[in-house]
JSON list of C-alpha atoms in Angstrom, two decimals:
[
{"chain": "A", "resi": 1, "resn": "MET", "atom": "CA", "xyz": [-12.56, -48.78, -15.13]},
{"chain": "A", "resi": 2, "resn": "HIS", "atom": "CA", "xyz": [-9.50, -48.45, -12.95]},
{"chain": "A", "resi": 3, "resn": "PHE", "atom": "CA", "xyz": [-9.58, -47.07, -9.42]},
{"chain": "A", "resi": 4, "resn": "THR", "atom": "CA", "xyz": [-7.03, -46.70, -6.65]},
{"chain": "A", "resi": 5, "resn": "ILE", "atom": "CA", "xyz": [-8.82, -46.91, -3.34]},
{"chain": "A", "resi": 6, "resn": "ASN", "atom": "CA", "xyz": [-7.00, -46.97, -0.01]},
{"chain": "A", "resi": 7, "resn": "GLY", "atom": "CA", "xyz": [-3.76, -47.60, -1.88]},
{"chain": "A", "resi": 8, "resn": "GLN", "atom": "CA", "xyz": [-5.07, -50.68, -3.69]},
{"chain": "A", "resi": 9, "resn": "SER", "atom": "CA", "xyz": [-5.61, -50.88, -7.42]},
{"chain": "A", "resi": 10, "resn": "HIS", "atom": "CA", "xyz": [-9.01, -52.07, -8.66]},
{"chain": "A", "resi": 11, "resn": "ASP", "atom": "CA", "xyz": [-10.16, -52.83, -12.20]},
{"chain": "A", "resi": 12, "resn": "ILE", "atom": "CA", "xyz": [-13.91, -53.12, -12.19]},
{"chain": "A", "resi": 13, "resn": "GLU", "atom": "CA", "xyz": [-16.79, -52.79, -14.63]},
{"chain": "A", "resi": 14, "resn": "VAL", "atom": "CA", "xyz": [-19.68, -50.72, -13.32]},
{"chain": "A", "resi": 15, "resn": "ASP", "atom": "CA", "xyz": [-22.56, -48.81, -14.83]},
{"chain": "A", "resi": 16, "resn": "VAL", "atom": "CA", "xyz": [-21.38, -45.27, -15.63]},
{"chain": "A", "resi": 17, "resn": "ARG", "atom": "CA", "xyz": [-24.25, -44.00, -13.46]},
{"chain": "A", "resi": 18, "resn": "THR", "atom": "CA", "xyz": [-22.74, -45.59, -10.33]},
{"chain": "A", "resi": 19, "resn": "SER", "atom": "CA", "xyz": [-21.87, -43.14, -7.58]},
{"chain": "A", "resi": 20, "resn": "LEU", "atom": "CA", "xyz": [-18.46, -43.30, -5.91]},
{"chain": "A", "resi": 21, "resn": "LEU", "atom": "CA", "xyz": [-20.26, -44.28, -2.70]},
{"chain": "A", "resi": 22, "resn": "ASP", "atom": "CA", "xyz": [-22.08, -47.17, -4.34]},
{"chain": "A", "resi": 23, "resn": "LEU", "atom": "CA", "xyz": [-18.87, -48.32, -6.05]},
{"chain": "A", "resi": 24, "resn": "CYS", "atom": "CA", "xyz": [-17.16, -48.61, -2.69]},
{"chain": "A", "resi": 25, "resn": "ARG", "atom": "CA", "xyz": [-20.05, -50.00, -0.68]},
{"chain": "A", "resi": 26, "resn": "GLU", "atom": "CA", "xyz": [-21.78, -52.29, -3.15]},
{"chain": "A", "resi": 27, "resn": "HIS", "atom": "CA", "xyz": [-18.99, -53.40, -5.48]},
{"chain": "A", "resi": 28, "resn": "LEU", "atom": "CA", "xyz": [-15.89, -53.36, -3.28]},
{"chain": "A", "resi": 29, "resn": "GLY", "atom": "CA", "xyz": [-17.36, -54.15, 0.14]},
{"chain": "A", "resi": 30, "resn": "LEU", "atom": "CA", "xyz": [-15.98, -50.96, 1.72]},
{"chain": "A", "resi": 31, "resn": "THR", "atom": "CA", "xyz": [-18.97, -50.25, 3.93]},
{"chain": "A", "resi": 32, "resn": "GLY", "atom": "CA", "xyz": [-17.31, -47.80, 6.33]},
{"chain": "A", "resi": 33, "resn": "SER", "atom": "CA", "xyz": [-18.64, -44.78, 4.44]},
{"chain": "A", "resi": 34, "resn": "LYS", "atom": "CA", "xyz": [-22.34, -44.54, 5.12]},
{"chain": "A", "resi": 35, "resn": "LYS", "atom": "CA", "xyz": [-25.26, -43.73, 2.87]},
{"chain": "A", "resi": 36, "resn": "GLY", "atom": "CA", "xyz": [-27.20, -41.21, 4.93]},
{"chain": "A", "resi": 37, "resn": "CYS", "atom": "CA", "xyz": [-29.36, -38.82, 2.97]},
{"chain": "A", "resi": 38, "resn": "ASP", "atom": "CA", "xyz": [-28.03, -39.75, -0.52]},
{"chain": "A", "resi": 39, "resn": "HIS", "atom": "CA", "xyz": [-28.45, -36.06, -1.39]},
{"chain": "A", "resi": 40, "resn": "GLY", "atom": "CA", "xyz": [-25.16, -34.56, -0.16]},
{"chain": "A", "resi": 41, "resn": "GLN", "atom": "CA", "xyz": [-26.78, -32.95, 2.85]},
{"chain": "A", "resi": 42, "resn": "CYS", "atom": "CA", "xyz": [-25.50, -35.04, 5.77]},
{"chain": "A", "resi": 43, "resn": "GLY", "atom": "CA", "xyz": [-21.84, -35.80, 4.96]},
{"chain": "A", "resi": 44, "resn": "ALA", "atom": "CA", "xyz": [-21.99, -39.42, 6.21]},
{"chain": "A", "resi": 45, "resn": "CYS", "atom": "CA", "xyz": [-20.51, -40.53, 2.88]},
{"chain": "A", "resi": 46, "resn": "THR", "atom": "CA", "xyz": [-17.50, -38.18, 2.93]},
{"chain": "A", "resi": 47, "resn": "MET", "atom": "CA", "xyz": [-14.34, -39.62, 1.37]},
{"chain": "A", "resi": 48, "resn": "LEU", "atom": "CA", "xyz": [-11.04, -38.07, 0.34]},
{"chain": "A", "resi": 49, "resn": "VAL", "atom": "CA", "xyz": [-10.28, -37.80, -3.37]},
{"chain": "A", "resi": 50, "resn": "ASN", "atom": "CA", "xyz": [-6.70, -36.73, -3.99]},
{"chain": "A", "resi": 51, "resn": "GLY", "atom": "CA", "xyz": [-6.73, -35.48, -0.39]},
{"chain": "A", "resi": 52, "resn": "ARG", "atom": "CA", "xyz": [-9.84, -33.33, -0.79]},
{"chain": "A", "resi": 53, "resn": "ARG", "atom": "CA", "xyz": [-13.10, -34.20, 0.88]},
{"chain": "A", "resi": 54, "resn": "VAL", "atom": "CA", "xyz": [-16.10, -35.00, -1.28]},
{"chain": "A", "resi": 55, "resn": "ASN", "atom": "CA", "xyz": [-19.63, -36.22, -0.72]},
{"chain": "A", "resi": 56, "resn": "SER", "atom": "CA", "xyz": [-19.25, -39.56, -2.46]},
{"chain": "A", "resi": 57, "resn": "CYS", "atom": "CA", "xyz": [-23.01, -39.93, -2.98]},
{"chain": "A", "resi": 58, "resn": "LEU", "atom": "CA", "xyz": [-22.99, -36.90, -5.29]},
{"chain": "A", "resi": 59, "resn": "THR", "atom": "CA", "xyz": [-20.12, -37.84, -7.58]},
{"chain": "A", "resi": 60, "resn": "LEU", "atom": "CA", "xyz": [-19.95, -40.53, -10.21]},
{"chain": "A", "resi": 61, "resn": "ALA", "atom": "CA", "xyz": [-17.29, -43.19, -9.88]},
{"chain": "A", "resi": 62, "resn": "VAL", "atom": "CA", "xyz": [-16.36, -42.82, -13.55]},
{"chain": "A", "resi": 63, "resn": "MET", "atom": "CA", "xyz": [-15.23, -39.25, -12.80]},
{"chain": "A", "resi": 64, "resn": "HIS", "atom": "CA", "xyz": [-12.54, -40.56, -10.44]},
{"chain": "A", "resi": 65, "resn": "GLN", "atom": "CA", "xyz": [-10.64, -43.08, -12.50]},
{"chain": "A", "resi": 66, "resn": "ASP", "atom": "CA", "xyz": [-6.94, -42.90, -11.59]},
{"chain": "A", "resi": 67, "resn": "ASP", "atom": "CA", "xyz": [-7.63, -40.58, -8.64]},
{"chain": "A", "resi": 68, "resn": "GLU", "atom": "CA", "xyz": [-6.37, -41.50, -5.17]},
{"chain": "A", "resi": 69, "resn": "ILE", "atom": "CA", "xyz": [-9.50, -42.31, -3.16]},
{"chain": "A", "resi": 70, "resn": "THR", "atom": "CA", "xyz": [-9.37, -42.77, 0.60]},
{"chain": "A", "resi": 71, "resn": "THR", "atom": "CA", "xyz": [-12.24, -44.11, 2.66]},
{"chain": "A", "resi": 72, "resn": "ILE", "atom": "CA", "xyz": [-12.35, -44.48, 6.43]},
{"chain": "A", "resi": 73, "resn": "GLU", "atom": "CA", "xyz": [-10.89, -47.98, 6.01]},
{"chain": "A", "resi": 74, "resn": "GLY", "atom": "CA", "xyz": [-7.83, -46.42, 4.38]},
{"chain": "A", "resi": 75, "resn": "LEU", "atom": "CA", "xyz": [-7.07, -44.06, 7.26]},
{"chain": "A", "resi": 76, "resn": "GLY", "atom": "CA", "xyz": [-6.41, -46.62, 9.96]},
{"chain": "A", "resi": 77, "resn": "GLN", "atom": "CA", "xyz": [-7.19, -50.05, 11.28]},
{"chain": "A", "resi": 78, "resn": "PRO", "atom": "CA", "xyz": [-7.87, -51.43, 14.76]},
{"chain": "A", "resi": 79, "resn": "GLY", "atom": "CA", "xyz": [-4.57, -51.35, 16.59]},
{"chain": "A", "resi": 80, "resn": "ASN", "atom": "CA", "xyz": [-3.17, -48.76, 14.20]},
{"chain": "A", "resi": 81, "resn": "LEU", "atom": "CA", "xyz": [-5.72, -45.95, 14.20]},
{"chain": "A", "resi": 82, "resn": "HIS", "atom": "CA", "xyz": [-5.30, -42.62, 12.44]},
{"chain": "A", "resi": 83, "resn": "PRO", "atom": "CA", "xyz": [-4.75, -39.87, 15.05]},
{"chain": "A", "resi": 84, "resn": "LEU", "atom": "CA", "xyz": [-8.25, -38.51, 14.41]},
{"chain": "A", "resi": 85, "resn": "GLN", "atom": "CA", "xyz": [-9.83, -41.94, 14.82]},
{"chain": "A", "resi": 86, "resn": "ASP", "atom": "CA", "xyz": [-7.94, -42.31, 18.09]},
{"chain": "A", "resi": 87, "resn": "ALA", "atom": "CA", "xyz": [-8.99, -38.83, 19.25]},
{"chain": "A", "resi": 88, "resn": "PHE", "atom": "CA", "xyz": [-12.64, -39.47, 18.38]},
{"chain": "A", "resi": 89, "resn": "VAL", "atom": "CA", "xyz": [-12.56, -42.60, 20.57]},
{"chain": "A", "resi": 90, "resn": "ARG", "atom": "CA", "xyz": [-10.84, -40.85, 23.49]},
{"chain": "A", "resi": 91, "resn": "HIS", "atom": "CA", "xyz": [-13.07, -37.76, 23.34]},
{"chain": "A", "resi": 92, "resn": "ASP", "atom": "CA", "xyz": [-16.24, -39.81, 22.79]},
{"chain": "A", "resi": 93, "resn": "GLY", "atom": "CA", "xyz": [-16.78, -37.95, 19.51]},
{"chain": "A", "resi": 94, "resn": "PHE", "atom": "CA", "xyz": [-19.59, -40.26, 18.49]},
{"chain": "A", "resi": 95, "resn": "GLN", "atom": "CA", "xyz": [-22.73, -41.75, 19.93]},
{"chain": "A", "resi": 96, "resn": "CYS", "atom": "CA", "xyz": [-24.53, -43.94, 17.42]},
{"chain": "A", "resi": 97, "resn": "GLY", "atom": "CA", "xyz": [-21.43, -43.75, 15.18]},
{"chain": "A", "resi": 98, "resn": "TYR", "atom": "CA", "xyz": [-23.31, -43.56, 11.90]},
{"chain": "A", "resi": 99, "resn": "CYS", "atom": "CA", "xyz": [-21.80, -40.23, 10.88]},
{"chain": "A", "resi": 100, "resn": "THR", "atom": "CA", "xyz": [-18.36, -40.91, 12.38]},
{"chain": "A", "resi": 101, "resn": "PRO", "atom": "CA", "xyz": [-16.56, -42.21, 9.24]},
{"chain": "A", "resi": 102, "resn": "GLY", "atom": "CA", "xyz": [-17.69, -39.13, 7.31]},
{"chain": "A", "resi": 103, "resn": "GLN", "atom": "CA", "xyz": [-16.84, -36.83, 10.21]},
{"chain": "A", "resi": 104, "resn": "ILE", "atom": "CA", "xyz": [-13.31, -38.24, 10.45]},
{"chain": "A", "resi": 105, "resn": "CYS", "atom": "CA", "xyz": [-12.65, -38.14, 6.69]},
{"chain": "A", "resi": 106, "resn": "SER", "atom": "CA", "xyz": [-13.98, -34.58, 6.60]},
{"chain": "A", "resi": 107, "resn": "ALA", "atom": "CA", "xyz": [-11.79, -33.59, 9.57]},
{"chain": "A", "resi": 108, "resn": "VAL", "atom": "CA", "xyz": [-8.69, -35.01, 7.82]},
{"chain": "A", "resi": 109, "resn": "GLY", "atom": "CA", "xyz": [-9.52, -32.96, 4.72]},
{"chain": "A", "resi": 110, "resn": "MET", "atom": "CA", "xyz": [-10.37, -29.89, 6.79]},
{"chain": "A", "resi": 111, "resn": "LEU", "atom": "CA", "xyz": [-7.06, -29.96, 8.65]},
{"chain": "A", "resi": 112, "resn": "ALA", "atom": "CA", "xyz": [-5.25, -30.23, 5.31]},
{"chain": "A", "resi": 113, "resn": "GLU", "atom": "CA", "xyz": [-7.19, -27.17, 4.10]},
{"chain": "A", "resi": 114, "resn": "MET", "atom": "CA", "xyz": [-6.14, -25.30, 7.23]},
{"chain": "A", "resi": 115, "resn": "ALA", "atom": "CA", "xyz": [-2.49, -26.32, 6.69]},
{"chain": "A", "resi": 116, "resn": "LYS", "atom": "CA", "xyz": [-2.68, -24.84, 3.18]},
{"chain": "A", "resi": 117, "resn": "GLY", "atom": "CA", "xyz": [-4.08, -21.60, 4.61]},
{"chain": "A", "resi": 118, "resn": "TRP", "atom": "CA", "xyz": [-7.42, -21.83, 2.84]},
{"chain": "A", "resi": 119, "resn": "PRO", "atom": "CA", "xyz": [-9.91, -19.46, 4.47]},
{"chain": "A", "resi": 120, "resn": "SER", "atom": "CA", "xyz": [-13.49, -20.37, 5.32]},
{"chain": "A", "resi": 121, "resn": "HIS", "atom": "CA", "xyz": [-16.61, -18.20, 5.44]},
{"chain": "A", "resi": 122, "resn": "VAL", "atom": "CA", "xyz": [-15.82, -17.16, 9.03]},
{"chain": "A", "resi": 123, "resn": "THR", "atom": "CA", "xyz": [-12.07, -16.52, 8.65]},
{"chain": "A", "resi": 124, "resn": "GLU", "atom": "CA", "xyz": [-11.44, -12.94, 9.73]},
{"chain": "A", "resi": 125, "resn": "ASP", "atom": "CA", "xyz": [-7.81, -12.62, 8.59]},
{"chain": "A", "resi": 126, "resn": "LEU", "atom": "CA", "xyz": [-7.69, -14.11, 5.09]},
{"chain": "A", "resi": 127, "resn": "GLY", "atom": "CA", "xyz": [-3.91, -14.27, 5.32]},
{"chain": "A", "resi": 128, "resn": "HIS", "atom": "CA", "xyz": [-3.92, -16.42, 8.45]},
{"chain": "A", "resi": 129, "resn": "ALA", "atom": "CA", "xyz": [-6.76, -18.72, 9.46]},
{"chain": "A", "resi": 130, "resn": "GLU", "atom": "CA", "xyz": [-6.72, -19.90, 13.07]},
{"chain": "A", "resi": 131, "resn": "LEU", "atom": "CA", "xyz": [-8.39, -23.12, 14.10]},
{"chain": "A", "resi": 132, "resn": "THR", "atom": "CA", "xyz": [-10.96, -21.67, 16.48]},
{"chain": "A", "resi": 133, "resn": "GLU", "atom": "CA", "xyz": [-14.16, -23.43, 17.48]},
{"chain": "A", "resi": 134, "resn": "ALA", "atom": "CA", "xyz": [-16.02, -21.18, 15.03]},
{"chain": "A", "resi": 135, "resn": "GLU", "atom": "CA", "xyz": [-13.64, -22.23, 12.22]},
{"chain": "A", "resi": 136, "resn": "ILE", "atom": "CA", "xyz": [-14.07, -25.91, 13.03]},
{"chain": "A", "resi": 137, "resn": "SER", "atom": "CA", "xyz": [-17.86, -25.56, 13.23]},
{"chain": "A", "resi": 138, "resn": "GLU", "atom": "CA", "xyz": [-18.01, -23.73, 9.91]},
{"chain": "A", "resi": 139, "resn": "ARG", "atom": "CA", "xyz": [-15.62, -26.09, 8.15]},
{"chain": "A", "resi": 140, "resn": "MET", "atom": "CA", "xyz": [-17.40, -29.18, 9.48]},
{"chain": "A", "resi": 141, "resn": "SER", "atom": "CA", "xyz": [-20.90, -27.83, 8.85]},
{"chain": "A", "resi": 142, "resn": "GLY", "atom": "CA", "xyz": [-21.43, -30.22, 5.95]},
{"chain": "A", "resi": 143, "resn": "ASN", "atom": "CA", "xyz": [-21.27, -33.16, 8.33]},
{"chain": "A", "resi": 144, "resn": "LEU", "atom": "CA", "xyz": [-24.35, -33.62, 10.47]},
{"chain": "A", "resi": 145, "resn": "CYS", "atom": "CA", "xyz": [-24.52, -35.67, 13.67]},
{"chain": "A", "resi": 146, "resn": "ARG", "atom": "CA", "xyz": [-28.04, -36.67, 14.66]},
{"chain": "A", "resi": 147, "resn": "CYS", "atom": "CA", "xyz": [-26.79, -37.46, 18.18]},
{"chain": "A", "resi": 148, "resn": "ALA", "atom": "CA", "xyz": [-25.31, -33.95, 18.55]},
{"chain": "A", "resi": 149, "resn": "ALA", "atom": "CA", "xyz": [-21.82, -35.09, 19.62]},
{"chain": "A", "resi": 150, "resn": "TYR", "atom": "CA", "xyz": [-20.47, -31.82, 18.21]},
{"chain": "A", "resi": 151, "resn": "PRO", "atom": "CA", "xyz": [-18.60, -30.57, 21.32]},
{"chain": "A", "resi": 152, "resn": "ASN", "atom": "CA", "xyz": [-16.65, -33.84, 21.57]},
{"chain": "A", "resi": 153, "resn": "ILE", "atom": "CA", "xyz": [-15.95, -33.86, 17.83]},
{"chain": "A", "resi": 154, "resn": "VAL", "atom": "CA", "xyz": [-14.53, -30.34, 18.09]},
{"chain": "A", "resi": 155, "resn": "ASP", "atom": "CA", "xyz": [-12.42, -31.40, 21.09]},
{"chain": "A", "resi": 156, "resn": "ALA", "atom": "CA", "xyz": [-11.01, -34.36, 19.14]},
{"chain": "A", "resi": 157, "resn": "ILE", "atom": "CA", "xyz": [-10.16, -32.19, 16.14]},
{"chain": "A", "resi": 158, "resn": "ARG", "atom": "CA", "xyz": [-8.56, -29.51, 18.31]},
{"chain": "A", "resi": 159, "resn": "GLU", "atom": "CA", "xyz": [-6.43, -32.08, 20.09]},
{"chain": "A", "resi": 160, "resn": "VAL", "atom": "CA", "xyz": [-5.11, -33.54, 16.84]},
{"chain": "A", "resi": 161, "resn": "ALA", "atom": "CA", "xyz": [-4.43, -30.02, 15.59]},
{"chain": "A", "resi": 162, "resn": "GLY", "atom": "CA", "xyz": [-2.33, -29.47, 18.72]},
{"chain": "A", "resi": 163, "resn": "GLN", "atom": "CA", "xyz": [-4.77, -27.04, 20.31]},
{"chain": "A", "resi": 164, "resn": "GLY", "atom": "CA", "xyz": [-6.76, -29.20, 22.64]},
{"chain": "A", "resi": 165, "resn": "ASP", "atom": "CA", "xyz": [-6.44, -30.27, 26.20]},
{"chain": "A", "resi": 166, "resn": "HIS", "atom": "CA", "xyz": [-5.41, -33.72, 27.27]},
{"chain": "A", "resi": 167, "resn": "ASN", "atom": "CA", "xyz": [-8.46, -35.90, 27.64]},
{"chain": "A", "resi": 168, "resn": "PRO", "atom": "CA", "xyz": [-8.69, -37.62, 31.04]},
{"chain": "A", "resi": 169, "resn": "ASN", "atom": "CA", "xyz": [-10.18, -40.69, 29.34]},
{"chain": "A", "resi": 170, "resn": "GLU", "atom": "CA", "xyz": [-7.12, -41.10, 27.12]},
{"chain": "A", "resi": 171, "resn": "ASP", "atom": "CA", "xyz": [-6.02, -44.40, 28.65]},
{"chain": "A", "resi": 172, "resn": "VAL", "atom": "CA", "xyz": [-9.53, -45.84, 28.39]},
{"chain": "A", "resi": 173, "resn": "GLY", "atom": "CA", "xyz": [-9.68, -44.97, 24.69]},
{"chain": "A", "resi": 174, "resn": "ARG", "atom": "CA", "xyz": [-6.32, -46.58, 23.98]},
{"chain": "A", "resi": 175, "resn": "GLU", "atom": "CA", "xyz": [-7.46, -49.80, 25.64]},
{"chain": "A", "resi": 176, "resn": "ILE", "atom": "CA", "xyz": [-10.56, -49.85, 23.43]},
{"chain": "A", "resi": 177, "resn": "ALA", "atom": "CA", "xyz": [-8.54, -49.14, 20.29]},
{"chain": "A", "resi": 178, "resn": "ALA", "atom": "CA", "xyz": [-6.02, -51.91, 20.99]}
]
């Protein structure tokens, strides 16, 4: 089977029952995406497939041959973080960090959905969705954080979307990221 993951081509033989998550973690050593509940309920395994977020524990790898798959490793690297990774660090959008890769991948997909004007369950004006805290909470509801870092996660997302306040810990976060 052929896969393109984080911009790299992979030809690999795996059992057709292998989930996308297990393909990445167990066969390719991409362990950033976490196996939380393994039932699609926590979102720790969220990846982007052709730019759309998916629970990688619920989808078979064989279904994604020739798709563009992006894991947390494909978004940024130490010293060259994705803006959301950087914002999560500066806003302390994590505590234990287990859910963070899924949260960030989901936030990238969610912001792309907003840019396309896709409404959510709480969007009042279907012609124009605004990125309110209620919208972010609804759109990120598939990603659970057992440490309850939700307010900081929302702050990080709002900042990257251009709606947040400057974080006073910004310089500290940049030092950590470098």
